[in-house]
Amino acid sequence: MPSLCCGILAALTGQAVAFPAEVVSRRMATGAVSGSFPVILRAIIKEKGIISLYTGLGAASIRVVPMAFLSFGTYEALRVVLDDAVNNAMGNTRNSVSVSEPPQLTAGG
């Protein structure tokens, strides 16, 4: 569960960091403004303030949370299944081997 929460938090943080670039890209794609990326970014900030770069972030975040939940939840579930499968195939019931943590190998020993 902690890794799921961390995954959702990471997805939301990534969305918040990348969102201003998406706003500028959308404006360039629609033809609403012309010029280079830095010029358009400065113009948006000068005209409407820095907060305008985050308009729509809430709606976009609603999309990110379920996606992160599903992807990290699926990863965790598959990791458990694969750990069990590896342990059963190797006959290890006491000393379980983890797929996510490979065993340490020593040279010459």
PDB file of C-alpha atoms in Angstrom:
ATOM      1  CA  MET A   1       0.000   0.000   0.000  1.00  0.00           C
ATOM      2  CA  PRO A   2       2.783   2.530   0.734  1.00  0.00           C
ATOM      3  CA  SER A   3       4.277   2.020  -2.722  1.00  0.00           C
ATOM      4  CA  LEU A   4       0.837   2.589  -4.261  1.00  0.00           C
ATOM      5  CA  CYS A   5       0.484   5.901  -2.413  1.00  0.00           C
ATOM      6  CA  CYS A   6       4.016   6.886  -3.395  1.00  0.00           C
ATOM      7  CA  GLY A   7       3.248   6.024  -7.019  1.00  0.00           C
ATOM      8  CA  ILE A   8       0.137   8.189  -7.033  1.00  0.00           C
ATOM      9  CA  LEU A   9       2.049  11.043  -5.380  1.00  0.00           C
ATOM     10  CA  ALA A  10       4.836  10.717  -7.965  1.00  0.00           C
ATOM     11  CA  ALA A  11       2.316  10.781 -10.821  1.00  0.00           C
ATOM     12  CA  LEU A  12       0.640  13.898  -9.420  1.00  0.00           C
ATOM     13  CA  THR A  13       4.007  15.605  -8.927  1.00  0.00           C
ATOM     14  CA  GLY A  14       5.054  14.782 -12.474  1.00  0.00           C
ATOM     15  CA  GLN A  15       1.766  16.117 -13.774  1.00  0.00           C
ATOM     16  CA  ALA A  16       2.214  19.380 -11.848  1.00  0.00           C
ATOM     17  CA  VAL A  17       5.779  19.833 -13.109  1.00  0.00           C
ATOM     18  CA  ALA A  18       4.974  19.076 -16.753  1.00  0.00           C
ATOM     19  CA  PHE A  19       1.635  20.875 -16.947  1.00  0.00           C
ATOM     20  CA  PRO A  20       2.951  24.382 -17.827  1.00  0.00           C
ATOM     21  CA  ALA A  21       4.815  22.918 -20.806  1.00  0.00           C
ATOM     22  CA  GLU A  22       1.608  21.213 -21.941  1.00  0.00           C
ATOM     23  CA  VAL A  23      -0.289  24.513 -21.711  1.00  0.00           C
ATOM     24  CA  VAL A  24       2.290  26.251 -23.912  1.00  0.00           C
ATOM     25  CA  SER A  25       2.342  23.328 -26.355  1.00  0.00           C
ATOM     26  CA  ARG A  26      -1.449  23.354 -26.640  1.00  0.00           C
ATOM     27  CA  ARG A  27      -1.469  27.060 -27.400  1.00  0.00           C
ATOM     28  CA  MET A  28       1.201  26.583 -30.044  1.00  0.00           C
ATOM     29  CA  ALA A  29      -0.678  23.644 -31.599  1.00  0.00           C
ATOM     30  CA  THR A  30      -3.972  25.497 -31.820  1.00  0.00           C
ATOM     31  CA  GLY A  31      -2.314  28.481 -33.447  1.00  0.00           C
ATOM     32  CA  ALA A  32      -3.539  30.806 -30.709  1.00  0.00           C
ATOM     33  CA  VAL A  33      -0.021  32.235 -30.407  1.00  0.00           C
ATOM     34  CA  SER A  34       3.125  32.174 -32.466  1.00  0.00           C
ATOM     35  CA  GLY A  35       6.773  32.228 -31.548  1.00  0.00           C
ATOM     36  CA  SER A  36       9.238  30.036 -29.720  1.00  0.00           C
ATOM     37  CA  PHE A  37       8.450  28.155 -26.543  1.00  0.00           C
ATOM     38  CA  PRO A  38      10.300  30.544 -24.171  1.00  0.00           C
ATOM     39  CA  VAL A  39       8.736  33.610 -25.822  1.00  0.00           C
ATOM     40  CA  ILE A  40       5.229  32.179 -25.500  1.00  0.00           C
ATOM     41  CA  LEU A  41       5.865  31.090 -21.916  1.00  0.00           C
ATOM     42  CA  ARG A  42       6.981  34.599 -20.939  1.00  0.00           C
ATOM     43  CA  ALA A  43       4.015  36.149 -22.765  1.00  0.00           C
ATOM     44  CA  ILE A  44       1.518  33.923 -20.938  1.00  0.00           C
ATOM     45  CA  ILE A  45       3.083  34.732 -17.564  1.00  0.00           C
ATOM     46  CA  LYS A  46       3.179  38.455 -18.357  1.00  0.00           C
ATOM     47  CA  GLU A  47      -0.440  38.560 -19.600  1.00  0.00           C
ATOM     48  CA  LYS A  48      -2.278  36.307 -17.169  1.00  0.00           C
ATOM     49  CA  GLY A  49       0.198  35.459 -14.412  1.00  0.00           C
ATOM     50  CA  ILE A  50       1.941  32.250 -13.494  1.00  0.00           C
ATOM     51  CA  ILE A  51      -1.253  30.729 -12.106  1.00  0.00           C
ATOM     52  CA  SER A  52      -2.691  30.605 -15.633  1.00  0.00           C
ATOM     53  CA  LEU A  53      -0.115  27.921 -16.489  1.00  0.00           C
ATOM     54  CA  TYR A  54      -1.924  25.629 -14.065  1.00  0.00           C
ATOM     55  CA  THR A  55      -5.484  26.247 -15.256  1.00  0.00           C
ATOM     56  CA  GLY A  56      -7.015  22.814 -15.785  1.00  0.00           C
ATOM     57  CA  LEU A  57      -4.532  20.944 -13.591  1.00  0.00           C
ATOM     58  CA  GLY A  58      -7.312  19.643 -11.346  1.00  0.00           C
ATOM     59  CA  ALA A  59      -9.192  18.045 -14.225  1.00  0.00           C
ATOM     60  CA  ALA A  60      -5.978  16.570 -15.629  1.00  0.00           C
ATOM     61  CA  SER A  61      -5.088  15.168 -12.208  1.00  0.00           C
ATOM     62  CA  ILE A  62      -8.394  13.338 -12.054  1.00  0.00           C
ATOM     63  CA  ARG A  63      -7.182  11.379 -15.073  1.00  0.00           C
ATOM     64  CA  VAL A  64      -3.749  10.674 -13.565  1.00  0.00           C
ATOM     65  CA  VAL A  65      -4.836   9.203 -10.218  1.00  0.00           C
ATOM     66  CA  PRO A  66      -6.788   6.199 -11.602  1.00  0.00           C
ATOM     67  CA  MET A  67      -4.037   5.514 -14.143  1.00  0.00           C
ATOM     68  CA  ALA A  68      -1.357   5.502 -11.420  1.00  0.00           C
ATOM     69  CA  PHE A  69      -3.572   3.381  -9.164  1.00  0.00           C
ATOM     70  CA  LEU A  70      -4.082   0.781 -11.888  1.00  0.00           C
ATOM     71  CA  SER A  71      -0.479   0.671 -13.088  1.00  0.00           C
ATOM     72  CA  PHE A  72       1.120   0.473  -9.636  1.00  0.00           C
ATOM     73  CA  GLY A  73      -1.571  -1.882  -8.351  1.00  0.00           C
ATOM     74  CA  THR A  74      -1.022  -4.192 -11.317  1.00  0.00           C
ATOM     75  CA  TYR A  75       2.742  -4.050 -10.826  1.00  0.00           C
ATOM     76  CA  GLU A  76       2.455  -4.959  -7.132  1.00  0.00           C
ATOM     77  CA  ALA A  77       0.012  -7.807  -7.808  1.00  0.00           C
ATOM     78  CA  LEU A  78       2.177  -9.278 -10.576  1.00  0.00           C
ATOM     79  CA  ARG A  79       5.291  -8.970  -8.428  1.00  0.00           C
ATOM     80  CA  VAL A  80       3.634 -11.028  -5.673  1.00  0.00           C
ATOM     81  CA  VAL A  81       2.418 -13.648  -8.168  1.00  0.00           C
ATOM     82  CA  LEU A  82       5.862 -13.921  -9.770  1.00  0.00           C
ATOM     83  CA  ASP A  83       7.589 -14.125  -6.384  1.00  0.00           C
ATOM     84  CA  ASP A  84       5.301 -17.020  -5.440  1.00  0.00           C
ATOM     85  CA  ALA A  85       5.837 -18.730  -8.802  1.00  0.00           C
ATOM     86  CA  VAL A  86       9.625 -18.472  -8.530  1.00  0.00           C
ATOM     87  CA  ASN A  87       9.590 -19.733  -4.955  1.00  0.00           C
ATOM     88  CA  ASN A  88       7.340 -22.680  -5.871  1.00  0.00           C
ATOM     89  CA  ALA A  89       9.461 -23.562  -8.911  1.00  0.00           C
ATOM     90  CA  MET A  90      12.638 -23.520  -6.825  1.00  0.00           C
ATOM     91  CA  GLY A  91      11.042 -25.444  -3.981  1.00  0.00           C
ATOM     92  CA  ASN A  92      11.782 -22.616  -1.552  1.00  0.00           C
ATOM     93  CA  THR A  93       9.161 -22.319   1.098  1.00  0.00           C
ATOM     94  CA  ARG A  94      11.275 -21.121   3.998  1.00  0.00           C
ATOM     95  CA  ASN A  95      13.943 -19.031   2.297  1.00  0.00           C
ATOM     96  CA  SER A  96      11.835 -17.184  -0.210  1.00  0.00           C
ATOM     97  CA  VAL A  97      13.469 -15.549  -3.191  1.00  0.00           C
ATOM     98  CA  SER A  98      12.142 -12.217  -4.354  1.00  0.00           C
ATOM     99  CA  VAL A  99      11.928 -11.335  -8.043  1.00  0.00           C
ATOM    100  CA  SER A 100      12.397  -7.693  -7.162  1.00  0.00           C
ATOM    101  CA  GLU A 101      15.556  -8.457  -5.150  1.00  0.00           C
ATOM    102  CA  PRO A 102      17.885 -10.858  -6.977  1.00  0.00           C
ATOM    103  CA  PRO A 103      20.011 -13.161  -4.812  1.00  0.00           C
ATOM    104  CA  GLN A 104      23.577 -12.082  -4.106  1.00  0.00           C
ATOM    105  CA  LEU A 105      26.147 -14.111  -6.019  1.00  0.00           C
ATOM    106  CA  THR A 106      29.723 -14.509  -4.829  1.00  0.00           C
ATOM    107  CA  ALA A 107      32.663 -15.294  -7.090  1.00  0.00           C
ATOM    108  CA  GLY A 108      34.641 -18.494  -6.390  1.00  0.00           C
ATOM    109  CA  GLY A 109      32.478 -19.578  -3.579  1.00  0.00           C
TER     110      GLY A 109
END
